[in-house]
Coordinates of C-alpha atoms in Angstrom, one line a residue:
M7 CA -42.4 -79.5 -12.3
T8 CA -45.4 -80.8 -10.5
E9 CA -47.6 -78.8 -8.0
S10 CA -46.3 -80.9 -5.2
Q11 CA -42.6 -80.2 -6.1
L12 CA -43.4 -76.5 -6.3
R13 CA -45.0 -76.6 -2.9
D14 CA -42.1 -78.4 -1.4
M15 CA -39.6 -75.9 -3.0
A16 CA -41.6 -73.0 -1.6
V17 CA -41.7 -74.5 1.9
T18 CA -37.9 -75.2 1.8
L19 CA -37.3 -71.6 0.6
A20 CA -39.4 -70.2 3.4
Q21 CA -37.5 -72.3 6.0
Y22 CA -34.2 -70.9 4.8
V23 CA -35.6 -67.4 4.8
I24 CA -36.7 -67.9 8.4
A25 CA -33.3 -69.2 9.3
L26 CA -31.5 -66.2 7.8
V27 CA -33.8 -63.7 9.4
A28 CA -33.4 -65.4 12.8
L29 CA -29.6 -65.6 12.3
A30 CA -29.5 -61.9 11.3
W31 CA -31.5 -60.9 14.4
A32 CA -29.1 -62.9 16.7
A33 CA -26.1 -61.3 15.0
S34 CA -27.6 -57.9 15.4
Q35 CA -27.6 -58.2 19.2
T36 CA -23.9 -57.7 19.3
D37 CA -21.1 -55.6 17.7
P38 CA -19.2 -57.9 15.4
A39 CA -15.9 -56.1 16.1
E40 CA -16.5 -56.5 19.9
A41 CA -17.4 -60.2 19.5
A42 CA -14.3 -60.8 17.4
S43 CA -12.2 -59.0 20.0
L44 CA -13.7 -61.2 22.8
L45 CA -12.9 -64.4 20.9
A46 CA -9.4 -63.2 20.0
G47 CA -8.8 -62.4 23.6
L48 CA -9.3 -66.0 24.8
D49 CA -6.2 -67.4 26.5
P50 CA -4.6 -70.6 25.1
L51 CA -5.6 -72.5 28.2
T52 CA -9.3 -71.7 27.7
A53 CA -9.0 -72.7 24.1
L54 CA -7.4 -76.0 25.0
A55 CA -10.1 -76.7 27.6
L56 CA -12.8 -76.0 25.0
L57 CA -11.2 -78.5 22.6
A58 CA -10.9 -81.1 25.4
V59 CA -14.5 -80.7 26.4
T60 CA -15.7 -80.9 22.8
V61 CA -13.8 -84.1 22.2
L62 CA -15.1 -85.6 25.4
G63 CA -18.6 -84.7 24.5
L64 CA -18.2 -86.2 21.0
L65 CA -16.9 -89.5 22.3
A66 CA -19.8 -89.6 24.8
R67 CA -22.2 -89.1 22.0
F68 CA -20.7 -91.9 20.0
D69 CA -21.2 -94.1 23.1
T70 CA -24.9 -93.6 23.0
W71 CA -25.1 -95.4 19.7
A72 CA -22.8 -98.1 21.0
A73 CA -25.1 -98.5 23.9
T74 CA -28.2 -99.1 21.8
L75 CA -26.4 -101.4 19.4
A76 CA -24.9 -103.6 22.2
P77 CA -27.8 -106.0 22.5
I78 CA -28.0 -106.5 18.7
Q79 CA -24.4 -106.2 17.6
P80 CA -21.6 -105.0 20.0
T81 CA -19.9 -102.2 18.2
D82 CA -16.6 -100.3 18.8
R83 CA -16.8 -96.6 19.4
R84 CA -15.1 -95.8 16.1
T85 CA -17.9 -97.4 14.0
A86 CA -20.5 -96.0 16.3
G87 CA -18.9 -92.6 15.7
R88 CA -19.3 -92.9 12.0
V89 CA -22.9 -93.6 12.4
D90 CA -23.4 -90.6 14.7
L91 CA -21.6 -88.2 12.4
I92 CA -23.6 -89.3 9.3
V93 CA -26.9 -89.1 11.2
N94 CA -25.9 -85.6 12.5
F95 CA -25.0 -84.5 9.0
V96 CA -28.5 -85.6 7.7
N97 CA -30.1 -83.9 10.7
Q98 CA -28.7 -80.5 9.6
L99 CA -30.2 -80.9 6.1
L100 CA -33.8 -81.7 7.3
P101 CA -36.1 -79.4 9.2
S102 CA -36.3 -81.4 12.4
R103 CA -34.2 -83.8 14.4
L104 CA -36.9 -86.5 14.2
T105 CA -37.1 -86.3 10.4
G106 CA -33.3 -86.6 10.3
R107 CA -33.4 -89.7 12.4
L108 CA -35.4 -91.4 9.6
A109 CA -32.1 -92.0 7.8
A110 CA -30.5 -93.8 10.7
P111 CA -31.7 -97.3 9.8
F112 CA -30.2 -97.1 6.4
V113 CA -26.9 -95.8 7.8
L114 CA -26.8 -98.6 10.4
R115 CA -27.5 -101.2 7.7
S116 CA -24.8 -99.8 5.4
K117 CA -22.1 -99.5 8.1
L118 CA -22.9 -102.6 10.2
G119 CA -24.7 -104.9 7.8
I120 CA -27.5 -105.6 10.2
S121 CA -31.1 -106.3 9.0
Y122 CA -33.5 -103.4 8.5
A123 CA -35.7 -104.7 11.3
D124 CA -32.7 -104.6 13.8
A125 CA -31.6 -101.2 12.4
T126 CA -35.0 -99.8 12.7
A127 CA -35.2 -101.0 16.3
V128 CA -31.8 -99.6 17.2
S129 CA -32.6 -96.2 15.7
G130 CA -36.1 -96.2 17.3
V131 CA -34.8 -96.8 20.8
H132 CA -32.0 -94.3 20.3
T133 CA -34.5 -91.7 19.2
A134 CA -36.9 -92.4 22.0
L135 CA -34.3 -92.3 24.8
Y136 CA -32.9 -89.1 23.3
A137 CA -36.3 -87.5 23.2
V138 CA -37.3 -88.6 26.7
L139 CA -34.0 -87.4 28.3
Y140 CA -34.0 -84.2 26.4
G141 CA -37.6 -83.4 27.3
A142 CA -37.1 -84.3 31.0
V143 CA -33.9 -82.1 31.4
A144 CA -35.4 -79.2 29.4
T145 CA -38.5 -79.3 31.6
V146 CA -36.4 -78.8 34.7
G147 CA -34.6 -75.9 33.0
L148 CA -37.9 -74.3 31.9
A149 CA -39.4 -74.7 35.4
L150 CA -36.4 -72.9 36.9
A151 CA -36.3 -70.1 34.3
V152 CA -40.0 -69.6 33.4
G153 CA -40.5 -66.6 35.8
R154 CA -37.8 -64.7 34.0
L155 CA -38.9 -65.3 30.4
S156 CA -41.5 -63.6 28.4
I157 CA -44.8 -65.4 27.9
G158 CA -44.2 -65.8 24.2
L159 CA -40.7 -67.3 24.6
A160 CA -41.8 -69.6 27.4
T161 CA -44.7 -70.8 25.3
V162 CA -42.5 -71.7 22.3
L163 CA -40.1 -73.5 24.6
A164 CA -42.9 -75.3 26.4
L165 CA -44.3 -76.5 23.0
S166 CA -41.0 -77.8 21.8
I167 CA -40.3 -79.6 25.1
A168 CA -43.8 -81.1 25.1
L169 CA -43.1 -82.4 21.6
Y170 CA -39.9 -84.1 22.8
L171 CA -41.7 -85.8 25.6
L172 CA -44.6 -86.9 23.4
A173 CA -42.3 -88.1 20.7
G174 CA -40.3 -90.2 23.2
A175 CA -43.4 -91.7 24.7
V176 CA -45.0 -92.5 21.3
V177 CA -41.8 -94.1 19.9
L178 CA -41.4 -96.3 23.0
A179 CA -45.0 -97.3 23.0
A180 CA -45.2 -98.0 19.3
G181 CA -41.8 -99.8 19.2
T182 CA -42.8 -102.3 21.9
N183 CA -46.2 -103.0 20.4
L184 CA -45.7 -103.1 16.6
E185 CA -47.3 -106.6 16.5
R186 CA -50.7 -104.9 17.2
L187 CA -50.5 -103.8 13.5
D188 CA -50.3 -107.4 12.3
W189 CA -54.1 -107.6 11.9
V190 CA -54.0 -104.6 9.6
F191 CA -51.3 -106.2 7.4
G192 CA -53.1 -109.6 7.6
G193 CA -56.3 -108.0 6.3
V194 CA -54.4 -106.2 3.5
T195 CA -52.6 -109.4 2.6
R196 CA -55.9 -111.3 2.1
L197 CA -57.4 -108.4 0.1
L198 CA -54.4 -108.1 -2.2
G199 CA -54.5 -111.8 -2.9
Y200 CA -57.7 -111.4 -4.8
L201 CA -56.2 -108.9 -7.3
P202 CA -55.6 -110.4 -10.8
K203 CA -52.0 -110.9 -12.0
V204 CA -50.2 -108.8 -9.4
G205 CA -52.1 -110.0 -6.3
D206 CA -49.8 -112.8 -5.3
R207 CA -46.7 -110.6 -5.6
L208 CA -48.3 -107.7 -3.6
A209 CA -49.6 -110.2 -1.0
A210 CA -46.1 -111.6 -0.5
Q211 CA -44.8 -108.0 0.1
A212 CA -47.5 -107.5 2.7
E213 CA -46.4 -110.8 4.4
D214 CA -42.9 -109.5 4.4
A215 CA -44.2 -106.4 6.2
V216 CA -45.8 -108.6 8.9
S217 CA -42.5 -110.4 9.3
F218 CA -40.6 -107.1 9.5
T219 CA -42.9 -105.7 12.3
A220 CA -42.5 -108.9 14.3
D221 CA -38.7 -108.9 14.0
A222 CA -38.5 -105.2 14.7
T223 CA -40.7 -105.5 17.8
V224 CA -38.6 -108.4 19.2
A225 CA -35.4 -106.3 18.6
F226 CA -36.9 -103.1 20.0
R227 CA -38.0 -104.8 23.2
R228 CA -34.7 -106.5 23.6
I229 CA -33.0 -103.1 23.5
A230 CA -35.5 -101.0 25.3
L231 CA -36.1 -103.4 28.2
D232 CA -32.4 -103.8 28.9
P233 CA -31.5 -101.7 32.0
G234 CA -27.8 -101.7 30.9
V235 CA -28.8 -99.8 27.7
W236 CA -30.6 -97.2 29.7
V237 CA -27.7 -96.7 32.1
R238 CA -25.0 -96.5 29.5
Y239 CA -27.1 -94.4 27.1
T240 CA -28.0 -91.9 29.9
A241 CA -24.4 -91.6 31.0
G242 CA -23.2 -90.8 27.5
W243 CA -26.2 -88.5 26.8
V244 CA -25.7 -86.5 29.9
V245 CA -22.0 -85.9 29.2
A246 CA -22.6 -85.1 25.5
M247 CA -25.8 -83.0 25.7
V248 CA -25.7 -81.5 29.2
L249 CA -22.2 -81.3 30.7
A250 CA -20.1 -80.7 27.6
P251 CA -22.2 -77.8 26.2
G252 CA -22.6 -76.4 29.6
A253 CA -18.9 -76.5 30.3
R254 CA -18.2 -74.9 26.9
V255 CA -20.6 -72.0 27.6
L256 CA -19.2 -71.5 31.1
L257 CA -15.6 -71.5 29.8
L258 CA -16.5 -68.9 27.2
L259 CA -18.3 -66.7 29.6
A260 CA -15.4 -66.8 32.0
G261 CA -13.0 -66.1 29.2
F262 CA -15.1 -63.0 28.3
G263 CA -15.1 -61.9 32.0
V264 CA -18.9 -62.6 32.4
A265 CA -20.1 -64.3 35.5
F266 CA -23.3 -66.4 35.7
E267 CA -24.8 -67.4 39.0
P268 CA -25.6 -70.1 39.8
A269 CA -23.2 -71.7 37.3
A270 CA -24.7 -75.2 37.9
L271 CA -27.9 -74.1 36.1
V272 CA -26.3 -73.1 32.9
P273 CA -26.4 -76.7 31.4
L274 CA -30.1 -77.0 32.2
Y275 CA -30.9 -73.6 30.7
L276 CA -28.9 -74.5 27.6
V277 CA -30.8 -77.7 27.0
M278 CA -34.0 -75.8 27.5
A279 CA -33.0 -73.1 25.0
Y280 CA -31.8 -75.5 22.4
S281 CA -35.0 -77.6 22.5
V282 CA -36.4 -75.5 19.6
T283 CA -34.4 -77.7 17.2
L284 CA -37.3 -80.1 17.3
L285 CA -39.7 -77.6 15.8
P286 CA -39.7 -78.0 12.0
L287 CA -39.0 -74.3 11.3
T288 CA -35.6 -74.4 9.7
P289 CA -33.1 -77.1 8.6
G290 CA -31.4 -78.4 11.7
G291 CA -32.9 -75.5 13.7
F292 CA -30.3 -73.3 12.1
G293 CA -30.7 -69.6 13.0
V294 CA -33.8 -70.1 15.1
T295 CA -31.9 -72.0 17.7
E296 CA -29.2 -69.3 18.0
A297 CA -31.8 -66.6 18.2
T298 CA -33.9 -68.4 20.8
T299 CA -30.9 -69.2 23.0
T300 CA -29.7 -65.6 22.8
A301 CA -33.2 -64.4 23.9
V302 CA -33.2 -66.9 26.8
F303 CA -29.8 -65.9 28.2
V304 CA -30.4 -62.2 27.7
A305 CA -33.6 -62.6 29.8
L306 CA -31.5 -64.4 32.4
G307 CA -29.2 -61.5 32.7
V308 CA -26.3 -62.3 30.3
P309 CA -25.1 -59.3 28.2
S310 CA -26.1 -59.8 24.5
A311 CA -22.6 -58.7 23.5
A312 CA -21.2 -61.8 25.2
I313 CA -23.9 -64.4 24.8
V314 CA -24.1 -64.1 21.0
P315 CA -20.5 -65.2 20.2
V316 CA -20.8 -67.8 23.0
V317 CA -23.8 -69.4 21.4
F318 CA -22.3 -69.3 17.9
V319 CA -19.1 -70.9 19.1
D320 CA -20.9 -73.5 21.1
R321 CA -23.2 -74.4 18.2
F322 CA -20.2 -74.5 15.8
L323 CA -18.2 -76.9 18.1
G324 CA -21.0 -79.0 19.2
V325 CA -23.3 -79.3 16.2
Y326 CA -22.1 -77.8 12.9
L327 CA -18.5 -79.0 13.0
P328 CA -19.5 -82.6 13.7
A329 CA -22.2 -82.4 11.0
L330 CA -19.5 -81.2 8.6
A331 CA -17.3 -84.0 9.6
G332 CA -20.2 -86.4 8.9
W333 CA -20.2 -85.4 5.2
Y334 CA -17.1 -87.5 4.5
P335 CA -18.2 -90.8 6.0
A336 CA -21.6 -90.3 4.4
L337 CA -19.9 -90.7 1.0
G338 CA -19.0 -94.2 2.0
I339 CA -22.5 -95.5 2.4
D340 CA -23.1 -98.5 0.3
R341 CA -26.1 -97.4 -1.7
A342 CA -26.3 -100.7 -3.7
S343 CA -26.8 -102.7 -0.5
L344 CA -29.5 -100.4 0.6
R345 CA -31.4 -101.0 -2.6
S346 CA -30.9 -104.7 -2.6
G347 CA -33.0 -105.4 0.5
E348 CA -30.9 -108.4 1.4
E349 CA -30.7 -109.3 5.1
G350 CA -27.4 -108.5 6.9

């Protein structure tokens, strides 16, 4: 085993240790027996409402992929749903949402047969819009809650939110200006051509890279500059990432007999608290997200005995269950076509 492999293994192990420690801290904030009693005491109507809200949020999330795919290849919600579930599955295996998104172009190519350039553009726009919207909503939540949070907690949240906004801006700027890198590839192509024996082959690959950036830029601009994409994506994103989780948390708190005022701010606070998933601390933000969200809502006045099971149930329904569901369609990815490099 190489030194690099040992280092990667050590980092991964450390991330899982952090996840388990954070998860243990969150669980320690409530009595497991009391939490189980609260969950068992939910009435059937509340459970049915939780299921309905979760399904609605999931369908809205599928529609965000359909929105970004529409200018390239109109896609039904079922196919878009497979893409979303697989990408979400990968997200939970890697330490940050952004690193998980790197798999999206390969998933899109396998499921839809579109070119790598188009798949990269679709994935890039989807990632950029997600980051911009998440950062904007989380910023509002932090501005409303900052006076009630500790300095340390507010700093961590502010850092994560800033990364969301920065990532969104960078991806949008880079995606619409990839052709500015053509001079780099052009220079590399000329230099490679001078190499003996392998020069011509390497130069041809560099020329392919120039063609790829040009095609990807055209596709990216086509999607990102379409107002309809922004409207449809934003509508789906708000339902999936703001309204559905907020409604779940409010339903659970009400079912536990806990009031939160004003209730309208719960979705904003939740987006803010969940923003730590972008920090590459643990795979998928597991453990750290639950701990941070618990700390946020305790600071906002919610009893820890109630918020811990609420957060765990919300994360299970909104993140972990869909990720688990993504394992099965991930088995159907055509790995041979991914290796072939043929255009779709």
